[in-house]
Short mmCIF file of C-alpha atoms in Angstrom, two decimals:
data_model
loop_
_atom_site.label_atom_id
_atom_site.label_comp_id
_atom_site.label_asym_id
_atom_site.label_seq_id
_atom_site.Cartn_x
_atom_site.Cartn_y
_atom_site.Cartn_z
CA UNK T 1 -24.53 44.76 -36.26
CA UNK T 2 -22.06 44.93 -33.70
CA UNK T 3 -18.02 45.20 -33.94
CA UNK T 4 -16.39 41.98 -34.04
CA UNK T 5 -12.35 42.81 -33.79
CA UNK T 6 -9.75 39.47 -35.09
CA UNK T 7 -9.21 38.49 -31.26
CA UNK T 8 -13.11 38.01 -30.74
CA UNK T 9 -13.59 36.40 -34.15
CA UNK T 10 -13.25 32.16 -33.06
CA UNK T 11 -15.72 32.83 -29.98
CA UNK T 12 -18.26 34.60 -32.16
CA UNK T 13 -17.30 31.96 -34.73
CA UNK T 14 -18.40 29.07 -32.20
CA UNK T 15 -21.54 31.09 -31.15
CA UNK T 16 -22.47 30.94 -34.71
CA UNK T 17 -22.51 27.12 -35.04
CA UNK T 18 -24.12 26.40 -31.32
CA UNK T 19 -25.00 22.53 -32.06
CA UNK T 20 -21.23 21.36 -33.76
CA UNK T 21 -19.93 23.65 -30.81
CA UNK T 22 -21.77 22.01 -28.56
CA UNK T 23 -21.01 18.06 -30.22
CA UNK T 24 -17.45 19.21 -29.58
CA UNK T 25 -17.78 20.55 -26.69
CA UNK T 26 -20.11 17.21 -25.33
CA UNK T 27 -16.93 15.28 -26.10
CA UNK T 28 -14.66 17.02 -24.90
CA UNK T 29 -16.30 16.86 -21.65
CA UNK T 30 -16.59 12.79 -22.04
CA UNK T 31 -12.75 12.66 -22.43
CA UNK T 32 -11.85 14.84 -19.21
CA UNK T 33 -14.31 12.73 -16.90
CA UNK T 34 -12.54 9.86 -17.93
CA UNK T 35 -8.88 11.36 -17.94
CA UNK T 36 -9.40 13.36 -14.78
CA UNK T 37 -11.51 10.64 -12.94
CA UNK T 38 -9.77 7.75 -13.94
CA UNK T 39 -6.50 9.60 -12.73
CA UNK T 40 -8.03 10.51 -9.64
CA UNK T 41 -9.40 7.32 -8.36
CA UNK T 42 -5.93 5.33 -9.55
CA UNK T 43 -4.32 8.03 -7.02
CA UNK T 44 -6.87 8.13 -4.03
CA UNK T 45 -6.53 3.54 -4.49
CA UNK T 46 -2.46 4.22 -4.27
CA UNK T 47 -2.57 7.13 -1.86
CA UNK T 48 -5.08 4.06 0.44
CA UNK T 49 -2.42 1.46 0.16
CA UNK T 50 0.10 3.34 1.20
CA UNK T 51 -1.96 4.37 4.25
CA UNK T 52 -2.65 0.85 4.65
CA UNK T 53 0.98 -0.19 4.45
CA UNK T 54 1.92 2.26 7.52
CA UNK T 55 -1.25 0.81 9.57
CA UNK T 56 0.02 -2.12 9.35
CA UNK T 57 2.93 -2.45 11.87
CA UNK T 58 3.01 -5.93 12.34
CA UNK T 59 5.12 -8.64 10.40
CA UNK T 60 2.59 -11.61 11.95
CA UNK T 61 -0.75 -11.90 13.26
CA UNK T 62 -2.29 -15.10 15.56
CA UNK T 63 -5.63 -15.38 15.60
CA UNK T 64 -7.89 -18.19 16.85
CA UNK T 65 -8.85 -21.56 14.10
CA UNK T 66 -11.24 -20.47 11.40
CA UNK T 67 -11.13 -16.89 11.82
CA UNK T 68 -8.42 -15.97 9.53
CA UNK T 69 -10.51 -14.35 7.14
CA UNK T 70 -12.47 -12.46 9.63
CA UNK T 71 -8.34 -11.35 10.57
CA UNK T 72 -7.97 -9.86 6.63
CA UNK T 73 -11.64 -8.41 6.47
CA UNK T 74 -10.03 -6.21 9.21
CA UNK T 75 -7.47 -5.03 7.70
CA UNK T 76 -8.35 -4.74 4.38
CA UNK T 77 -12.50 -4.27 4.29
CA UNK T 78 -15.18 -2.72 6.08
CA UNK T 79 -16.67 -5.41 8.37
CA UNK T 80 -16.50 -5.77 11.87
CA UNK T 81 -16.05 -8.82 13.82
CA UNK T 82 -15.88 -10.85 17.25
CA UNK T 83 -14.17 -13.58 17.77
CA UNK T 84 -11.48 -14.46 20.82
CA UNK T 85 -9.00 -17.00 22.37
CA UNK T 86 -10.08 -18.44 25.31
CA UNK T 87 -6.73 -19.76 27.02
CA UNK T 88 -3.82 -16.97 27.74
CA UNK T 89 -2.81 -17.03 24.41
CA UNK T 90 -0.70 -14.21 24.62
CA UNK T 91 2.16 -14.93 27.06
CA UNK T 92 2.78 -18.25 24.87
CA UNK T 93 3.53 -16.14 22.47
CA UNK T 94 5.87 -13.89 23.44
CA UNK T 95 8.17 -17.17 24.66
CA UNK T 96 8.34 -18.34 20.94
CA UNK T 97 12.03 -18.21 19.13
CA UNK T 98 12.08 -15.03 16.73
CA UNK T 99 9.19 -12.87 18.36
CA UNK T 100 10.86 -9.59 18.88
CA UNK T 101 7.37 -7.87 20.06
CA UNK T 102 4.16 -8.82 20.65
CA UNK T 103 1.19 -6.93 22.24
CA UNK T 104 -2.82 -8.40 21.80
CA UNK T 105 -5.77 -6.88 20.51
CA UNK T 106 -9.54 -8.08 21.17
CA UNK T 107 -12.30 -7.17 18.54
CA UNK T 108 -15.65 -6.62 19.35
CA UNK T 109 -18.30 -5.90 16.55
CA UNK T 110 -20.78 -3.64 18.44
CA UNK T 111 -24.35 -3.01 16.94
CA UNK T 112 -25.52 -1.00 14.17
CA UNK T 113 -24.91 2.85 15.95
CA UNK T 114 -26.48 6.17 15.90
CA UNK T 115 -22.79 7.02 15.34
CA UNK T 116 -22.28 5.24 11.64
CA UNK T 117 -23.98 3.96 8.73
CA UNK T 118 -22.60 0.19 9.83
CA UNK T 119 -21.58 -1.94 13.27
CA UNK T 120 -18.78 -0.47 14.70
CA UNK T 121 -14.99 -2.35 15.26
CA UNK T 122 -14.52 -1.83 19.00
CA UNK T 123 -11.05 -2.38 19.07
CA UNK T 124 -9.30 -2.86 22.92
CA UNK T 125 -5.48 -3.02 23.18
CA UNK T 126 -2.82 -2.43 25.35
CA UNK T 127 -1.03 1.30 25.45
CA UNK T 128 2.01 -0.67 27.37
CA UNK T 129 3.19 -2.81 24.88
CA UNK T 130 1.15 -1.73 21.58
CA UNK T 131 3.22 -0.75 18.74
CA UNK T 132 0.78 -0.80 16.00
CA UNK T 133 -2.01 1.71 17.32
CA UNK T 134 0.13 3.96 19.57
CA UNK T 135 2.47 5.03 17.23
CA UNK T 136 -0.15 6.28 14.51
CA UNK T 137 -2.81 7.85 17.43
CA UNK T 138 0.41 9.74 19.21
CA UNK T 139 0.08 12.08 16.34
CA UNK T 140 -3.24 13.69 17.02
CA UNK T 141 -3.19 12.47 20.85
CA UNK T 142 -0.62 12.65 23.59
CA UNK T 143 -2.45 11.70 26.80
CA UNK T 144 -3.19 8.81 28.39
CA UNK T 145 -6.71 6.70 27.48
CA UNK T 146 -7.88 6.41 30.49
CA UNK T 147 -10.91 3.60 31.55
CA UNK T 148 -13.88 4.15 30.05
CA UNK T 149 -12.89 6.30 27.25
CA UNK T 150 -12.44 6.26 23.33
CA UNK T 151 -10.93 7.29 20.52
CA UNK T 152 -12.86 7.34 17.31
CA UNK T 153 -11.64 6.46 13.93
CA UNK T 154 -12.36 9.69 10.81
CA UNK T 155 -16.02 8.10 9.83
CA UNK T 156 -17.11 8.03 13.27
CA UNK T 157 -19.65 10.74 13.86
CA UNK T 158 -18.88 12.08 17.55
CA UNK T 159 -22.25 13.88 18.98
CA UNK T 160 -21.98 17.69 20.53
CA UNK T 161 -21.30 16.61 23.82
CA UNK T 162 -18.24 14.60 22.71
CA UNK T 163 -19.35 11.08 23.12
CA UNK T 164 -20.20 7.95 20.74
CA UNK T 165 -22.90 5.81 21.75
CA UNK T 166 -22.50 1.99 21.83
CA UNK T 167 -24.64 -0.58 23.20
CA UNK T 168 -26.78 2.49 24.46
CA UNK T 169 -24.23 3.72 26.55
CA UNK T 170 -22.46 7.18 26.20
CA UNK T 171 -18.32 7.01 25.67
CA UNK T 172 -16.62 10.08 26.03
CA UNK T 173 -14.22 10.64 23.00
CA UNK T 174 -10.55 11.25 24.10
CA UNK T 175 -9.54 11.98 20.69
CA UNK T 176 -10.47 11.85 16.31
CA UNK T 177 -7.88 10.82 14.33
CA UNK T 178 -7.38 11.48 10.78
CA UNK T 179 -8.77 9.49 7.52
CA UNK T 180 -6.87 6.16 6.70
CA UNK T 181 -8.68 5.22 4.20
CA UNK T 182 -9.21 1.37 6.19
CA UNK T 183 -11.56 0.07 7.66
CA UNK T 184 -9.62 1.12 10.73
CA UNK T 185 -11.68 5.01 10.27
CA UNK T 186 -15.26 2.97 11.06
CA UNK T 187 -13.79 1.69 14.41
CA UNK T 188 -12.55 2.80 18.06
CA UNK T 189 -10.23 1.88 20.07
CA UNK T 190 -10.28 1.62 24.36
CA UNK T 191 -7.55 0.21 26.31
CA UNK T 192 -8.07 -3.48 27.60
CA UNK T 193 -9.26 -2.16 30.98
CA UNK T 194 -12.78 -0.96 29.43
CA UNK T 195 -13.07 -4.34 27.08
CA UNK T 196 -15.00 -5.47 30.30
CA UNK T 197 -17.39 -2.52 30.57
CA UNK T 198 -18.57 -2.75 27.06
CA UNK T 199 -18.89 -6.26 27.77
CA UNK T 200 -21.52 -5.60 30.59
CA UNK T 201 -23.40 -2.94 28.63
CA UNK T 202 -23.82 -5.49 25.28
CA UNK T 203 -25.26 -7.66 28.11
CA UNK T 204 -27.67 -5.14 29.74
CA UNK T 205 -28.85 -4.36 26.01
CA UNK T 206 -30.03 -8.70 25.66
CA UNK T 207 -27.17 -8.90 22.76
CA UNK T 208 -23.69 -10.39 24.63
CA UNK T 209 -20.58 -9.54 23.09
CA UNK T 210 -18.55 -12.04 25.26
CA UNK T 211 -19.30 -14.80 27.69
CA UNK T 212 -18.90 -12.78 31.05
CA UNK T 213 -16.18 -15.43 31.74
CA UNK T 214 -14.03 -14.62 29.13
CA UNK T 215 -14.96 -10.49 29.43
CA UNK T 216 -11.44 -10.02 31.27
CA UNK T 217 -9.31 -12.01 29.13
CA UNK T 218 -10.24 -12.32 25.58
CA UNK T 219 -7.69 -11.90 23.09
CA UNK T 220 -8.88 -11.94 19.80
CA UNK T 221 -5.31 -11.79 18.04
CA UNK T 222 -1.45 -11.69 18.68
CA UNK T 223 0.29 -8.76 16.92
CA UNK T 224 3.98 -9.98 16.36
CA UNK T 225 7.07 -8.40 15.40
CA UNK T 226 9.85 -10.58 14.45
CA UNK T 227 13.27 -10.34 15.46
CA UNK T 228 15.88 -9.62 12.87
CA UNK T 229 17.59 -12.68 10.81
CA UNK T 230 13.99 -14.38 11.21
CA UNK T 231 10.65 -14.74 8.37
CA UNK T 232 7.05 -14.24 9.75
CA UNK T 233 6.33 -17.80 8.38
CA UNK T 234 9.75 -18.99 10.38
CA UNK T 235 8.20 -17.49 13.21
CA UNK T 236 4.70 -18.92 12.92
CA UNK T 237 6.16 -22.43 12.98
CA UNK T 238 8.00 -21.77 16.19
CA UNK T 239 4.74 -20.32 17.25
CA UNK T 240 3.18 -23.65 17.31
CA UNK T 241 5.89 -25.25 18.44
CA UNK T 242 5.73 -23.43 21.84
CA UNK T 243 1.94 -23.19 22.55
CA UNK T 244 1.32 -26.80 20.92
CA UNK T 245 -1.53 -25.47 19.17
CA UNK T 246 -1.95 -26.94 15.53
CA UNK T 247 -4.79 -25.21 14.18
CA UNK T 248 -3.88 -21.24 14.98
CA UNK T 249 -4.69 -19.17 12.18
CA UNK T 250 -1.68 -16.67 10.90
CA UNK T 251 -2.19 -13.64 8.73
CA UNK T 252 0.94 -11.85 7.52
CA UNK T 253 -0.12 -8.38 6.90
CA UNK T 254 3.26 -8.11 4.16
CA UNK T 255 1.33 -10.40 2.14
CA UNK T 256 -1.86 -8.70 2.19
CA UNK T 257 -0.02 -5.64 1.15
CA UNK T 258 1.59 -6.80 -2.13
CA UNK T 259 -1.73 -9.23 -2.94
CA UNK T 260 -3.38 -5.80 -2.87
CA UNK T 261 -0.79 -4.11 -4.61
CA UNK T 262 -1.01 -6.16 -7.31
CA UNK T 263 -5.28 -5.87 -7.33
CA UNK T 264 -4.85 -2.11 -7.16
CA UNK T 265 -2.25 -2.67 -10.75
CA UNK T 266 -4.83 -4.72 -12.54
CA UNK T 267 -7.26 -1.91 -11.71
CA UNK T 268 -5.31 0.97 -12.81
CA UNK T 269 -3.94 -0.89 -15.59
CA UNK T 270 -7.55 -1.51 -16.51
CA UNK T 271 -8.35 2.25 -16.13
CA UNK T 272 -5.49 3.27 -18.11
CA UNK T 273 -6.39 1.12 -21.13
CA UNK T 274 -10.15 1.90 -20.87
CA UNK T 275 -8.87 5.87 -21.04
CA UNK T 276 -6.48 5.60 -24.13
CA UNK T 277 -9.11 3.74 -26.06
CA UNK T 278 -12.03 6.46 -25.06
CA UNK T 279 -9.84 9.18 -25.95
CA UNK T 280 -8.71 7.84 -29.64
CA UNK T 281 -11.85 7.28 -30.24
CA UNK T 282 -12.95 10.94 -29.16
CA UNK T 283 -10.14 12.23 -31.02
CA UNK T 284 -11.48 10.51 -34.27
CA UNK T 285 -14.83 11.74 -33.85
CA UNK T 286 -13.37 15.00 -33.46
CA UNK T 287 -10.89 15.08 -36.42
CA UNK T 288 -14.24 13.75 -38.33
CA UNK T 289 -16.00 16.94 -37.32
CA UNK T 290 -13.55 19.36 -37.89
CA UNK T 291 -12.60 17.83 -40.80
CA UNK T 292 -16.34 18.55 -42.19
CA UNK T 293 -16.41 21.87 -41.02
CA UNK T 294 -13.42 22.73 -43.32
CA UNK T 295 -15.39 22.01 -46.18
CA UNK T 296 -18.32 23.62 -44.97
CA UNK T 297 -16.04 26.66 -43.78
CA UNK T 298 -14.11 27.18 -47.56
CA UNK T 299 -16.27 30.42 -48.15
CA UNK T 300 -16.03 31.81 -45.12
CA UNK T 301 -12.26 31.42 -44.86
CA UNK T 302 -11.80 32.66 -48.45
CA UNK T 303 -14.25 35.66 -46.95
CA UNK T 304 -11.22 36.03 -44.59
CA UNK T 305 -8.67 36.60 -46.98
CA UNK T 306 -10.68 38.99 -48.66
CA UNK T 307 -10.36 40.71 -45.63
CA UNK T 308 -6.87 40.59 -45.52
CA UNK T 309 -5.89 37.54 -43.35
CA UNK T 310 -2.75 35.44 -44.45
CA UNK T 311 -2.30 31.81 -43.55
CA UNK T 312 -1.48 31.98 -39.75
CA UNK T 313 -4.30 34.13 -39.55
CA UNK T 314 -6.37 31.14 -40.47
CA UNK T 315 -5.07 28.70 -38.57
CA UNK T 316 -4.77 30.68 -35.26
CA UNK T 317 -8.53 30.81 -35.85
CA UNK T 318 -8.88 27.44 -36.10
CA UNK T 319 -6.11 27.05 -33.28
CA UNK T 320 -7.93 29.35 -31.07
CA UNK T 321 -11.68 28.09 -31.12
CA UNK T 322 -10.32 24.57 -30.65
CA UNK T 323 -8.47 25.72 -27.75
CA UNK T 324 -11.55 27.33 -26.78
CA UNK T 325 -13.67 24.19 -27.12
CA UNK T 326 -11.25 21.96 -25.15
CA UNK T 327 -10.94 24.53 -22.45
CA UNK T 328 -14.95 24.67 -21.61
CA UNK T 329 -15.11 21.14 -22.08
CA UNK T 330 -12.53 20.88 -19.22
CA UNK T 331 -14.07 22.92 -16.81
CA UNK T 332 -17.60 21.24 -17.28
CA UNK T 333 -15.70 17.65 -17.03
CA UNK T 334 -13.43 18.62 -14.00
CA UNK T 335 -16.46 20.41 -12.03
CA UNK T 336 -18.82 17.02 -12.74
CA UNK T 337 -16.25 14.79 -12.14
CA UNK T 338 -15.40 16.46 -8.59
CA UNK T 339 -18.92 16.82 -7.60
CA UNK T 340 -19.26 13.10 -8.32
CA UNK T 341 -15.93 12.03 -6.61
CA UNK T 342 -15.83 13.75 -3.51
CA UNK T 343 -18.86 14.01 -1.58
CA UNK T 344 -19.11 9.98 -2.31
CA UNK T 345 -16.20 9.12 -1.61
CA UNK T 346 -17.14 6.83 1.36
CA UNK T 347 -19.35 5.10 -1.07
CA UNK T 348 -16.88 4.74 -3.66
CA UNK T 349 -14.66 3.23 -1.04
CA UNK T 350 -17.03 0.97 0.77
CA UNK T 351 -18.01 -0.61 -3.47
CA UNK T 352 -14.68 -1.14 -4.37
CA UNK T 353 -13.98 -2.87 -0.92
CA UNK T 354 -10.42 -1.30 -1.47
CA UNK T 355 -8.01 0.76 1.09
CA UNK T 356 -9.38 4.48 -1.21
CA UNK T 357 -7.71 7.51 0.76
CA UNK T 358 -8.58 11.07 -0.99
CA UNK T 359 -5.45 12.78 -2.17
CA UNK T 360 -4.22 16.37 -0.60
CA UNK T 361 -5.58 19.62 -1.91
CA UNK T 362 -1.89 20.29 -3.19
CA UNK T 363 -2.05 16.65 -5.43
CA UNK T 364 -5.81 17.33 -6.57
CA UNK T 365 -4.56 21.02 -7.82
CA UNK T 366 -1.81 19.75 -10.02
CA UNK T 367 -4.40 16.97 -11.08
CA UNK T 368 -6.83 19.38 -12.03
CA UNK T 369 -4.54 21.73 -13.96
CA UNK T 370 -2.96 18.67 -15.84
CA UNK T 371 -6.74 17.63 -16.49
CA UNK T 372 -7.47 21.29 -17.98
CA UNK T 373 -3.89 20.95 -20.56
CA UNK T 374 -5.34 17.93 -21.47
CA UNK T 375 -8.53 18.69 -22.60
CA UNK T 376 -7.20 21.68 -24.41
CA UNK T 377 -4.47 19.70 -25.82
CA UNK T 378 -7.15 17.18 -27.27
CA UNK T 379 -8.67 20.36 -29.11
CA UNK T 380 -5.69 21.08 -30.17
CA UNK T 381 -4.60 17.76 -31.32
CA UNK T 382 -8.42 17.74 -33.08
CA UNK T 383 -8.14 20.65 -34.92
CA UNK T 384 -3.93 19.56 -36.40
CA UNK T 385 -5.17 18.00 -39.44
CA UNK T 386 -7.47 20.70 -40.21
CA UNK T 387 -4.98 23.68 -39.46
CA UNK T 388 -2.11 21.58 -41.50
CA UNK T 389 -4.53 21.89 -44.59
CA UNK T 390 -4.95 25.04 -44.12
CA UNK T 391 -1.24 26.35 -43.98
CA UNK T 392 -1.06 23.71 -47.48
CA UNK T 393 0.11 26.44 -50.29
CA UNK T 394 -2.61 24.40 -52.83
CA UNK T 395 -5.47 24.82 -50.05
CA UNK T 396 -4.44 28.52 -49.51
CA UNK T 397 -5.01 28.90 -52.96
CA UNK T 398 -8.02 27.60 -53.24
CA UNK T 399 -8.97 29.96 -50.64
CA UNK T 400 -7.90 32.98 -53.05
CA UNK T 401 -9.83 32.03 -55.09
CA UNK T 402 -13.09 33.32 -53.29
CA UNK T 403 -11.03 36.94 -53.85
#
């Protein structure tokens, strides 16, 4: 029979009871999926709308009648559009009382690609007077887009040879740029000089983006930032006013923002709820067990003091194997959890129809060893009542009694 010494006693002890070990353990593994996955995706939905909220750039955005909701998809979703003023839209615009900026953007949806699971947003703007695009791509690219070129959003998949192919014709990528957790990642972006080329090629493939008329001018929205001392809805009035257009459509990216702010609260609130109630129930099915086991356990513990153990003695074993059980539960509930989260995250994202931007290694670290506490802490917690009745003088001499 081998040597079992004190410190190896609560491991052998949980060896010896492999299916209530096991129960526990089950459990415990529940409650860290939920704790540890619940926390994650509240962070990755926050860590998304703040990405979202420096994407932005804009305090007002014209688009053509009826296409306002094509406008939010944009910003906020995963489809791709086309749609386009037909009139020189732009230079209206920039005359109106409290526009401080303004720079346009045309949207062409392309075809389903090699490149992506979905169409791609072809996105054309202007490097002269963009300040929505330029700032955020000047961080991972310095030169100049030249005609003809692209650069490709995180979920684009560039080929070896550095090009994405669209409307069966071969763009050379000038640059990636990093996740964003938008739908911005499943587009790319040319300068207003190429709009025209991809223009041609949708022709030459029998599915026309754009009239050929309207390949050189399109606009498909205003970007507009308003002067100080004026609202985006004071502006949008004025905007009217000076193009004497009634039925423009106006999106106002602030409000997108908090209306998603407050989805992303209802969610998370949702989550949080959803996790206290799992893990008080856990925790009573645990205290149930445990509690059982202390009857069952009476001889062996009063074998214990035979042996010489005093009251802590006792309930650092108890202490221990819980510890024990919450710890192994952790690991198996952190490990499925992550193997479940991250290589789906796209899919997660693309469900939930959410800005969802994974969280740095640092954040997912401190998650993961907060996860870990937790789970051993609900062992812990489990095993209180049991340990408590345990260091009770009339239960500890009970317990001498086996002597």
């Amino acid at each position: 029979m081998p040597h079992i010494t004190l410190a190896k006693l609560p491991l052998a002890n949980l060896r010896r009871k492999p299916f209530r070990t096991s129960a526990l353990v089950i459990v415990v593994v529940m409650l860290t999926v939920a704790f540890y996955g619940g926390a994650l995706l509240s962070m990755n939905l926050n860590n998304g709308l703040n990405s979202m909220r420096e994407r932005m750039g804009a305090d007002l955005m014209v688009t053509p009648q009826n296409t306002k909701n094509q406008a939010e998809a944009l910003l906020t979703g995963n489809s791709s559009s086309t749609f386009y003023f037909t009139n020189d839209i732009g230079s209206q615009i920039a005359e109106a009382d409290g526009v401080g900026e303004s720079t346009v953007q045309t949207y062409i949806s392309s075809l389903a690609a090699a490149c992506c699971d979905e169409k791609v947003q072809i996105i054309g703007f202007n490097p002269d007077t963009d300040f929505v695009i330029t700032p955020w791509v000047a961080s991972q690219f310095d030169g100049t887009l030249r005609r003809g070129q692209i650069i490709a959003g995180a979920s684009i998949n560039v080929s070896d040879n550095n090009t994405v192919k669209l409307y069966g014709h071969e763009f050379p990528v000038a640059a990636q740029l990093a996740d964003t957790g938008t739908s911005l990642d499943n587009s790319v972006f040319v300068n207003l000089d190429t709009v025209p080329d991809v223009v041609s090629y949708s022709a030459q493939v029998g599915h026309v983006a754009i009239p050929e008329e309207y390949a050189g001018k399109a606009v498909s929205a205003v970007l507009v930032k308003v002067k100080d001392g004026y609202s985006a809805q004071q502006v949008a009035s004025n905007i009217a006013k000076a193009t004497g257009i009634k039925s423009l459509g106006y999106v106002y990216p602030g409000g997108i923002t908090a209306t998603t702010k407050t989805n992303l609260k209802v969610i998370i609130r949702y989550v949080a709820v959803f996790i206290t109630v799992f893990w008080t129930m856990g925790l009573v099915v645990m205290l149930a067990v445990f509690s059982s086991a202390m009857n069952e356990r009476k001889r062996e513990f009063a074998a214990y003091r035979i042996l010489g153990a005093d009251r802590a003695t006792l309930v650092g074993i108890i202490v221990k194997e819980s510890a024990t059980i919450g710890a192994i539960g952790g690991v198996i509930g952190v490990t499925c959890t992550s193997l479940v989260v991250f290589p789906f995250s796209g899919l997660i994202a693309k469900e939930l129809q959410l800005p969802y931007l994974q969280i740095g290694v640092g954040k997912v670290a401190v998650l993961i060893v907060v996860a870990l506490l937790f789970a051993v802490l609900t062992g812990l917690v489990a095993s209180l009542a049991t340990a408590v009745r345990l260091s009770a003088p009339q239960a500890y001499l009970t317990l001498r009694e086996g002597e």
